[in-house]
Short mmCIF file of N, CA, C and O in Angstrom, two decimals:
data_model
loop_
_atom_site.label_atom_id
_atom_site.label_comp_id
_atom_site.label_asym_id
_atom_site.label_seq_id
_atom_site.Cartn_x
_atom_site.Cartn_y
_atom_site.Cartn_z
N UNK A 1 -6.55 -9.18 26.57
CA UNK A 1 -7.53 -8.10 26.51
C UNK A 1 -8.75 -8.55 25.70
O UNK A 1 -9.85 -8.30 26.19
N UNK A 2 -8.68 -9.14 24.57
CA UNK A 2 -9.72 -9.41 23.67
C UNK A 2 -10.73 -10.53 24.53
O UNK A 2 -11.90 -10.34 24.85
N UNK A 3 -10.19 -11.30 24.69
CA UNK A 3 -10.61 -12.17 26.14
C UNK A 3 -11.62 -11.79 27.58
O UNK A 3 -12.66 -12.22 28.08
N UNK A 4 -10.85 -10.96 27.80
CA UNK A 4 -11.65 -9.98 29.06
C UNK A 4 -12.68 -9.24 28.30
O UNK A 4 -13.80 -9.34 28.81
N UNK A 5 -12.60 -8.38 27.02
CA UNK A 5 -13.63 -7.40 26.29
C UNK A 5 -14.63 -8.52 25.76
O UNK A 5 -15.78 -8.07 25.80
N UNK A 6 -14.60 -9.50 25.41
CA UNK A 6 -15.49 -10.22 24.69
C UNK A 6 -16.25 -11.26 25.94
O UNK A 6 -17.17 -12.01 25.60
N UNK A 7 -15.88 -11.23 27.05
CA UNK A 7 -16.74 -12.02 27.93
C UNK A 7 -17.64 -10.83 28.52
O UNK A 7 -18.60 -11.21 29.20
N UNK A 8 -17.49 -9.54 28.37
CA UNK A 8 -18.52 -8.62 29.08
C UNK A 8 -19.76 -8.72 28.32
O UNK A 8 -19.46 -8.87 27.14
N UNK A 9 -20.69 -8.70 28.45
CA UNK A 9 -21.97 -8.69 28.04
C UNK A 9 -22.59 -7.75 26.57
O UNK A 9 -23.18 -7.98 25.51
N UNK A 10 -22.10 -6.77 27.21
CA UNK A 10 -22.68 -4.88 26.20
C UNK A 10 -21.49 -5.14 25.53
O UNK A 10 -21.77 -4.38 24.60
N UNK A 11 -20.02 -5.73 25.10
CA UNK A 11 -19.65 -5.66 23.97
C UNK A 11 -20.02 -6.74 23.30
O UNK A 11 -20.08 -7.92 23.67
N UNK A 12 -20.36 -5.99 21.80
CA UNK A 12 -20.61 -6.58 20.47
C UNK A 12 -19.70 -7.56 19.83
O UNK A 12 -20.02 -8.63 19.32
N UNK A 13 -18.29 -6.91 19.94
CA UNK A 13 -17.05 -7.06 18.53
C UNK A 13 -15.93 -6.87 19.09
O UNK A 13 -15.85 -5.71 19.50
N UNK A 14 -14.95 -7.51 19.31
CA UNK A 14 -13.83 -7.14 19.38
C UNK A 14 -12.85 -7.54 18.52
O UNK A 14 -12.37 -8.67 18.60
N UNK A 15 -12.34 -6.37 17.34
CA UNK A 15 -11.19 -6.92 16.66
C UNK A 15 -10.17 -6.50 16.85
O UNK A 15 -10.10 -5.42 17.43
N UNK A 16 -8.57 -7.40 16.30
CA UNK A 16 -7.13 -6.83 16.31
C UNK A 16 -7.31 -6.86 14.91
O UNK A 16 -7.90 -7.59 14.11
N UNK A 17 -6.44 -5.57 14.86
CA UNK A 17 -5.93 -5.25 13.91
C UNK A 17 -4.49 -4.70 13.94
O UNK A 17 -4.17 -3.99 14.89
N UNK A 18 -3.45 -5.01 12.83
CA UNK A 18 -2.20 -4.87 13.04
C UNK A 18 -1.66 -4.04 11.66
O UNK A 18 -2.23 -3.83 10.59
N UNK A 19 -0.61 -3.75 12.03
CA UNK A 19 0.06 -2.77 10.56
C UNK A 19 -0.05 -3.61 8.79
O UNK A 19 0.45 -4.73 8.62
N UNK A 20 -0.60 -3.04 7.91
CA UNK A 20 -0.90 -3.87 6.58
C UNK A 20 -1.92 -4.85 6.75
O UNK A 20 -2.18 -5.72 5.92
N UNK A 21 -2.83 -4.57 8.50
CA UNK A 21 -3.72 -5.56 8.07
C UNK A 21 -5.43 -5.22 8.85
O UNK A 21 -6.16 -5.95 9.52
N UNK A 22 -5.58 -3.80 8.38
CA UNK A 22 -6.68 -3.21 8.75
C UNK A 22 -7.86 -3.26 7.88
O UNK A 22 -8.47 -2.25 7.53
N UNK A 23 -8.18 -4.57 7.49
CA UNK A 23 -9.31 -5.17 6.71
C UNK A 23 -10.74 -4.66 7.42
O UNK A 23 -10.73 -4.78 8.65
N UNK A 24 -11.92 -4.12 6.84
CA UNK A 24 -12.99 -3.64 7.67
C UNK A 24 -12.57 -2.41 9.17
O UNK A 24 -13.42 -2.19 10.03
N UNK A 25 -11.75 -2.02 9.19
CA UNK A 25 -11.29 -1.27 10.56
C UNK A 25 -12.44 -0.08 9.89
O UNK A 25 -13.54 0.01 10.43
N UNK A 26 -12.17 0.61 8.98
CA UNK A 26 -13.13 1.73 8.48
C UNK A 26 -14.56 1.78 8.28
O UNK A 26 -15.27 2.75 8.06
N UNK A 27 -14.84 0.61 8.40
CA UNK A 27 -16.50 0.06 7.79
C UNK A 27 -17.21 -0.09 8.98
O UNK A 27 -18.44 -0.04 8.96
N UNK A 28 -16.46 -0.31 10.28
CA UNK A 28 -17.07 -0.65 11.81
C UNK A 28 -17.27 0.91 12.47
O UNK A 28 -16.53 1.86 12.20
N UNK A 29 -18.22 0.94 13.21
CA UNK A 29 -18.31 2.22 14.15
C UNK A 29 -17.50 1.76 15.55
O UNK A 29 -17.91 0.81 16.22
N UNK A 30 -16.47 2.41 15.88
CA UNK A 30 -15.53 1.70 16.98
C UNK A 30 -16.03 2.87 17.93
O UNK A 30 -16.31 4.04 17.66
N UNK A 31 -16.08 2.08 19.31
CA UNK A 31 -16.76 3.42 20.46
C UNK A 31 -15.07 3.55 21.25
O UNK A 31 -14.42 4.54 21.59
N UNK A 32 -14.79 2.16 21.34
CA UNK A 32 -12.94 2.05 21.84
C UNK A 32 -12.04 2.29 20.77
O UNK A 32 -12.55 2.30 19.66
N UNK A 33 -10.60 2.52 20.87
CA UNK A 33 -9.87 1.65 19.79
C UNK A 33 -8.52 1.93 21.08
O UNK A 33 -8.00 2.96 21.53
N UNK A 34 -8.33 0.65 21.31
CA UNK A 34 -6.75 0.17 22.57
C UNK A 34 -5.73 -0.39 21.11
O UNK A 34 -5.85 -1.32 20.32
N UNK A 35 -4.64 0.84 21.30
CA UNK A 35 -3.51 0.48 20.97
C UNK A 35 -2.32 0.10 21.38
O UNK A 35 -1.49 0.82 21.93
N UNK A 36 -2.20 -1.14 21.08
CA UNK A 36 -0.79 -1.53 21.78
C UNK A 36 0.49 -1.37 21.10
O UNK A 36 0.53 -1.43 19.87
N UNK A 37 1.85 -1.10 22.00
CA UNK A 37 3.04 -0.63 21.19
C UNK A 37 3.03 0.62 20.11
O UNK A 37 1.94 1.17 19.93
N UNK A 38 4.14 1.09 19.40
CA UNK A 38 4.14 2.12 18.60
C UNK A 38 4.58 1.23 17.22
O UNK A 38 5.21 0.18 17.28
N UNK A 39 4.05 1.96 15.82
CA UNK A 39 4.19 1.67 14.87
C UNK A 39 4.27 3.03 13.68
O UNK A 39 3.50 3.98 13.80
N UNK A 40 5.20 2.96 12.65
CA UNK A 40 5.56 4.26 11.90
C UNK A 40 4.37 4.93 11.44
O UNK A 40 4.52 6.03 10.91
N UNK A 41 2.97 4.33 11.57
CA UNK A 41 1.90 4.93 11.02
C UNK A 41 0.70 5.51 12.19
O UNK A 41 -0.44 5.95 12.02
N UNK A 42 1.42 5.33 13.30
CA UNK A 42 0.18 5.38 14.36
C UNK A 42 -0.38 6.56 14.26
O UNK A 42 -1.47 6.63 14.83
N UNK A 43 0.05 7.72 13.63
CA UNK A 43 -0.75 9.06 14.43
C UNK A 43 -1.73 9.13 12.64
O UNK A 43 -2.49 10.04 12.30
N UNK A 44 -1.43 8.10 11.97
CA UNK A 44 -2.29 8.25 10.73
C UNK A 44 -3.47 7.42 10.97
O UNK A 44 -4.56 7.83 10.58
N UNK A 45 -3.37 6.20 11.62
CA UNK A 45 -4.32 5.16 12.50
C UNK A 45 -5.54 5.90 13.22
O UNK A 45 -6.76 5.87 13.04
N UNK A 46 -4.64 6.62 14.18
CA UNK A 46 -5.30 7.15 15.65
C UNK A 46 -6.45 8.39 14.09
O UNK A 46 -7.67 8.28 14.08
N UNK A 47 -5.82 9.24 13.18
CA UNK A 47 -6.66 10.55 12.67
C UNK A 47 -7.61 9.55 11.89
O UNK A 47 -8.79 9.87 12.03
N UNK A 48 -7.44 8.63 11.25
CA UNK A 48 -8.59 7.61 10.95
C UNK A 48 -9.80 6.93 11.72
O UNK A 48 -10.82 6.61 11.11
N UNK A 49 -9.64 6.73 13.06
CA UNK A 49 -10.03 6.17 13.59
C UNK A 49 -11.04 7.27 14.31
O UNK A 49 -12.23 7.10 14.58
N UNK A 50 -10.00 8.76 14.61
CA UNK A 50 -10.87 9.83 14.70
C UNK A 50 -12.10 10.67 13.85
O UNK A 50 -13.20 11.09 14.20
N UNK A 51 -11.23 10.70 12.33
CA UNK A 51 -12.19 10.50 11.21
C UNK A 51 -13.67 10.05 11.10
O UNK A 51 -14.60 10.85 10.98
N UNK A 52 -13.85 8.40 11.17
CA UNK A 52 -15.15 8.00 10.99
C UNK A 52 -15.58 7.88 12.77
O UNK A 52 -16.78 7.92 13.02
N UNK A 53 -15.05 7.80 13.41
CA UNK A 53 -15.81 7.93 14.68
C UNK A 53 -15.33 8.64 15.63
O UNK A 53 -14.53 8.18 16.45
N UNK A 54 -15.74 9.83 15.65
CA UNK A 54 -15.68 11.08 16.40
C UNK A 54 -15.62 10.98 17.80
O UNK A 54 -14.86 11.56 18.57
N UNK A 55 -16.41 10.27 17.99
CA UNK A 55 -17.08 10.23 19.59
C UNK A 55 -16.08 9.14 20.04
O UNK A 55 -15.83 9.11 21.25
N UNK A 56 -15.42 8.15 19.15
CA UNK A 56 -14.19 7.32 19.96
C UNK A 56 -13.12 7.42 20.93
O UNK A 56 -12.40 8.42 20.98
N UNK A 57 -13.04 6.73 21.48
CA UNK A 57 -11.97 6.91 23.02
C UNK A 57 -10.96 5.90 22.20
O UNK A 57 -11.17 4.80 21.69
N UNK A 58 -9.51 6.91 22.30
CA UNK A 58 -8.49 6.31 22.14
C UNK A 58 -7.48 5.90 22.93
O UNK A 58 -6.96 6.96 23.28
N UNK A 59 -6.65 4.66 23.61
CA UNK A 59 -6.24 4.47 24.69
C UNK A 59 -5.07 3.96 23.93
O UNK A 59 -5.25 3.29 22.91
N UNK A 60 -3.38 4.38 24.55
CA UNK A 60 -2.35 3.69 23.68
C UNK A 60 -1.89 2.60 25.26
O UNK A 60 -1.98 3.04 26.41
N UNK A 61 -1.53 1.48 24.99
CA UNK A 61 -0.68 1.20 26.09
C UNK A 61 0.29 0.54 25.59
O UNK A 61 0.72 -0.27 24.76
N UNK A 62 0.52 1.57 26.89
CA UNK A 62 2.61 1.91 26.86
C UNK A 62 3.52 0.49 28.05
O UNK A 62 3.54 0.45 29.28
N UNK A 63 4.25 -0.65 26.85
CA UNK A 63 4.72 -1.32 27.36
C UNK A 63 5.88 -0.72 27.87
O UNK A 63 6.10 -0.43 29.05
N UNK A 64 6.92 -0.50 26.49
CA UNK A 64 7.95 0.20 26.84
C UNK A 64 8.68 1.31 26.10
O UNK A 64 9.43 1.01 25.17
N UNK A 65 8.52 2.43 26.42
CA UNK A 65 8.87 3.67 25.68
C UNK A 65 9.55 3.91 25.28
O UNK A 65 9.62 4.83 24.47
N UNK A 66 11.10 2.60 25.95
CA UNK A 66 12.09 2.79 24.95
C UNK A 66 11.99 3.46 23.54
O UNK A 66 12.30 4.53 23.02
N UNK A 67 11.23 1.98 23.09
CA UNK A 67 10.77 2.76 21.44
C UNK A 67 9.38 3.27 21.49
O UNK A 67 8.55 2.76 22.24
N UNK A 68 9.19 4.00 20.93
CA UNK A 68 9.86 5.00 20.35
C UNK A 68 10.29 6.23 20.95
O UNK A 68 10.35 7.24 20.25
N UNK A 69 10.66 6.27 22.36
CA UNK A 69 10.87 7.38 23.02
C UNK A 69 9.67 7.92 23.66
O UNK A 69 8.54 8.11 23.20
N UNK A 70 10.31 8.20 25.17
CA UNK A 70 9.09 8.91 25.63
C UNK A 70 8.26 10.11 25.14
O UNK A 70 7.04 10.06 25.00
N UNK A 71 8.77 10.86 24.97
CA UNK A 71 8.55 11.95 23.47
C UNK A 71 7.74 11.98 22.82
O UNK A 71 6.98 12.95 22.74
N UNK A 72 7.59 10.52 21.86
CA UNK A 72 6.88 10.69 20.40
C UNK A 72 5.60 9.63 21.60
O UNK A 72 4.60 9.40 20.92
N UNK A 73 5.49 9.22 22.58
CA UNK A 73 4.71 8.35 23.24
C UNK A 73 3.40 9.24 23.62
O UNK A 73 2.20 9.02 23.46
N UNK A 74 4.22 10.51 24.26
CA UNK A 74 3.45 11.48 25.17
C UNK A 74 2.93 12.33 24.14
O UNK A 74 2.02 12.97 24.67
N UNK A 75 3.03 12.62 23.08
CA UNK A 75 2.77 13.10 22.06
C UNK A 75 2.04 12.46 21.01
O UNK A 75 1.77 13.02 19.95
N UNK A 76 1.71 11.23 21.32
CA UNK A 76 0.36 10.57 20.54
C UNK A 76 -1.01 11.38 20.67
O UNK A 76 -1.39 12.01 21.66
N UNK A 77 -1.54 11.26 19.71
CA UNK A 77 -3.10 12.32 19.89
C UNK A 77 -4.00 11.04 20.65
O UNK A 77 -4.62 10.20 20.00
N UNK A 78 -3.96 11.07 21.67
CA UNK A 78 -5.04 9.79 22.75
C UNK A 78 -5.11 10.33 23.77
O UNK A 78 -4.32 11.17 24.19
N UNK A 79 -6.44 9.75 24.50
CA UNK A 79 -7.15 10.11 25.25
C UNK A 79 -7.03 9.93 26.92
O UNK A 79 -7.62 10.49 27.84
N UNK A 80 -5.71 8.60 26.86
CA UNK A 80 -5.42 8.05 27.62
C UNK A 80 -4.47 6.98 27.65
O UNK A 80 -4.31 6.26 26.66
N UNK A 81 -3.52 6.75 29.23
CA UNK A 81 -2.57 5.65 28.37
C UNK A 81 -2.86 4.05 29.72
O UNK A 81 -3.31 3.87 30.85
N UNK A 82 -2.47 3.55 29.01
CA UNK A 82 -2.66 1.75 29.99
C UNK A 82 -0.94 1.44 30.01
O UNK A 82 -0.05 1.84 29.25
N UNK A 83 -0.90 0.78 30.90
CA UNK A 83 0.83 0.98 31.03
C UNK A 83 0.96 -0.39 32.47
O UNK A 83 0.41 -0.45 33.57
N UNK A 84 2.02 -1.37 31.72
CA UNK A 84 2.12 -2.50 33.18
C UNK A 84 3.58 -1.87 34.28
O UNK A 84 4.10 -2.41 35.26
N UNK A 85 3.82 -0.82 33.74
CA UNK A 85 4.45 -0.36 34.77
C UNK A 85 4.48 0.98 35.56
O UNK A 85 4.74 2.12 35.17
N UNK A 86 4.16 0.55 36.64
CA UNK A 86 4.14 1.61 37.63
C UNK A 86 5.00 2.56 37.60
O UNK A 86 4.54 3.62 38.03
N UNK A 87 6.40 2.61 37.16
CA UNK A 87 7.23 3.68 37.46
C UNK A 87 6.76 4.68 36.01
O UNK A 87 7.53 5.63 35.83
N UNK A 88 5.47 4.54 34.86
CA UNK A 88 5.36 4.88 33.62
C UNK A 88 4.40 5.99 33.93
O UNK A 88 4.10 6.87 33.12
N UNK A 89 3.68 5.86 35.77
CA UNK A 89 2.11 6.31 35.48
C UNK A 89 2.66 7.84 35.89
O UNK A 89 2.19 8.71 35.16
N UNK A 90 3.33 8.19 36.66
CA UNK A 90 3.61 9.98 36.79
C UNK A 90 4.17 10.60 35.54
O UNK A 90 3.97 11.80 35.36
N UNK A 91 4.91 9.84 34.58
CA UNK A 91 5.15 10.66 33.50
C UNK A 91 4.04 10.84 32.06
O UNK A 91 3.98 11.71 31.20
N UNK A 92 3.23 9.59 32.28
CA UNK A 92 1.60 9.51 31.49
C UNK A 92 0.99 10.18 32.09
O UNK A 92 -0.06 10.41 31.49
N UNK A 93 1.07 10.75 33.19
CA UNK A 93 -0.33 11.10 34.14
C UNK A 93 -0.45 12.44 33.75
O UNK A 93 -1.51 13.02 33.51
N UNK A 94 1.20 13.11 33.67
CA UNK A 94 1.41 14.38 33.38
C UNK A 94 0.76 14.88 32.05
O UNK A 94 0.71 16.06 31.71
N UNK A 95 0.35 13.99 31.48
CA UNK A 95 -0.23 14.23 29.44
C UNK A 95 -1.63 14.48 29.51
O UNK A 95 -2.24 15.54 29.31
N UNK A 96 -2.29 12.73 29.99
CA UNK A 96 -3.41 12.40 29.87
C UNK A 96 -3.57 11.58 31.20
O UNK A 96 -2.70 11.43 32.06
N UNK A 97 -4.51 11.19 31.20
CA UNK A 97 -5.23 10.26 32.30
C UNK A 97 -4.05 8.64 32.26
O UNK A 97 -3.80 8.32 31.10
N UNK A 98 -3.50 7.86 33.17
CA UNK A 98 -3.28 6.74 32.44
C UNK A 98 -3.92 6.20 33.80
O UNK A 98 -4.24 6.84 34.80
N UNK A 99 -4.02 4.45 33.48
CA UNK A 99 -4.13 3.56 34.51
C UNK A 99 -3.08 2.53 34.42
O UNK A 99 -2.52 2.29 33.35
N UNK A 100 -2.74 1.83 35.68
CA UNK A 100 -1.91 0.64 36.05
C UNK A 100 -2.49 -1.00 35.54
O UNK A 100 -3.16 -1.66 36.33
N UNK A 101 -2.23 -1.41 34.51
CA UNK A 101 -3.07 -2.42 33.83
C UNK A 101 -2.02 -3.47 33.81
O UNK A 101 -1.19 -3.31 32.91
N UNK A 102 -1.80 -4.81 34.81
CA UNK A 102 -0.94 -5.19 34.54
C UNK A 102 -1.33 -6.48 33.51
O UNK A 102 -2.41 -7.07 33.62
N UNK A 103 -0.33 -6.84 32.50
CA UNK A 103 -0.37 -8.12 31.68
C UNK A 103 -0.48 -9.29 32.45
O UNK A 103 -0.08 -9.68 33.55
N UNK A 104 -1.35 -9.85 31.24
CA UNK A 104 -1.55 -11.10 31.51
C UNK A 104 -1.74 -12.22 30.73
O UNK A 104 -2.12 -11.73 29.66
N UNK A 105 -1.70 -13.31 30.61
CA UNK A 105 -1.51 -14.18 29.16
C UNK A 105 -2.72 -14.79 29.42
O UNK A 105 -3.32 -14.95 30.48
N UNK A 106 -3.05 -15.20 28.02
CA UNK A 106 -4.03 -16.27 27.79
C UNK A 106 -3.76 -17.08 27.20
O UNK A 106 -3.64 -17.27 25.99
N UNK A 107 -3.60 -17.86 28.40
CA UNK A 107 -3.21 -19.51 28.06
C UNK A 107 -3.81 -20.32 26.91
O UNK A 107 -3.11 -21.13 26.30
N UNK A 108 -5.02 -20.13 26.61
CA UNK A 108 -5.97 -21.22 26.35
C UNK A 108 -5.34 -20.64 24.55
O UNK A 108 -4.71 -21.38 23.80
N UNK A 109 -5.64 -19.52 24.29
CA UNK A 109 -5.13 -18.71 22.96
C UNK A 109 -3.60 -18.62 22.59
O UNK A 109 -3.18 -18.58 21.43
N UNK A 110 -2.80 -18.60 23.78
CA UNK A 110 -1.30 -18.97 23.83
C UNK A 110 -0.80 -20.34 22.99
O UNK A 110 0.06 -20.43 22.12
N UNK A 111 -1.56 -21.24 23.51
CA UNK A 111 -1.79 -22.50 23.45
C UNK A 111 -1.97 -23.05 21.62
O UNK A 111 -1.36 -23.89 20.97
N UNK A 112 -2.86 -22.32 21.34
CA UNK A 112 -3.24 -22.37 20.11
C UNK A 112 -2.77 -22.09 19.24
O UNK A 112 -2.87 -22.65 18.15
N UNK A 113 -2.03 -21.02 19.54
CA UNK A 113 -1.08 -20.37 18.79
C UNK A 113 -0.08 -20.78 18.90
O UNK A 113 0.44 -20.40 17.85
N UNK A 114 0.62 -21.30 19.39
CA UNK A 114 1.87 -22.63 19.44
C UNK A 114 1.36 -23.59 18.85
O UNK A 114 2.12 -23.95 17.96
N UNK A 115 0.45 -24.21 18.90
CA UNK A 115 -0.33 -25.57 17.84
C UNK A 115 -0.25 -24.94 16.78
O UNK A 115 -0.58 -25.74 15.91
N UNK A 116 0.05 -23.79 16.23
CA UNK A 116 0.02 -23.61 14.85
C UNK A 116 -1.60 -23.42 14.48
O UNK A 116 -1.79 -23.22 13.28
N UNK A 117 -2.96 -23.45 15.45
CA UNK A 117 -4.24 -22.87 15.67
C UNK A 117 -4.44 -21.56 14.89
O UNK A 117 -5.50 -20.95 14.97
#
């Protein structure tokens, strides 16, 4: 994803940020924020993120709902969900908007990250 967002033109910035490591996340005006997987702090993330930027689109995508249950998934405060499986989009669809986004690796960053990069 960071890959695909950073070769479009009109975006600026694309950062990850992960649990214990949201350095500058508050200091940036975010117009996106794509969350991947669930984590024990997300709906404190997502009211932060709502906080300093109001006008932000929040998108969770849903690998697998196992965890944390479809439940606490469909019940995230977002705007929308991204999901690589098709059998996910009638029970997202029923919440919010979702789309069919399937994964994909990046080799070249894969790569690097096995070099210890």
């Amino acid at each position: 994803m960071r890959s695909a967002f950073s070769a479009r033109p009109e975006i600026s910035s694309v950062q990850i940020f992960y649990p214990f490591h949201y350095s500058g996340f508050s200091d940036t005006h975010w117009h996106l924020v794509l969350i991947e997987g669930w984590f024990p702090s997300i709906h404190t993330f997502i009211a932060l993120a709502r906080v300093n930027n109001p006008q932000v689109v929040v998108l969770f995508y849903c690998l697998d709902p196992a965890y944390p249950g479809m439940e606490r998934v469909l019940a995230l405060d977002v705007d929308g969900f991204l999901t690589n499986s098709r059998g996910l989009l009638g029970p997202l669809r029923r919440r919010r908007p979702a789309m069919y986004v399937p994964l994909a690796a990046d080799t070249e960053v894969n790569a690097r990250v096995a070099e210890g990069d």
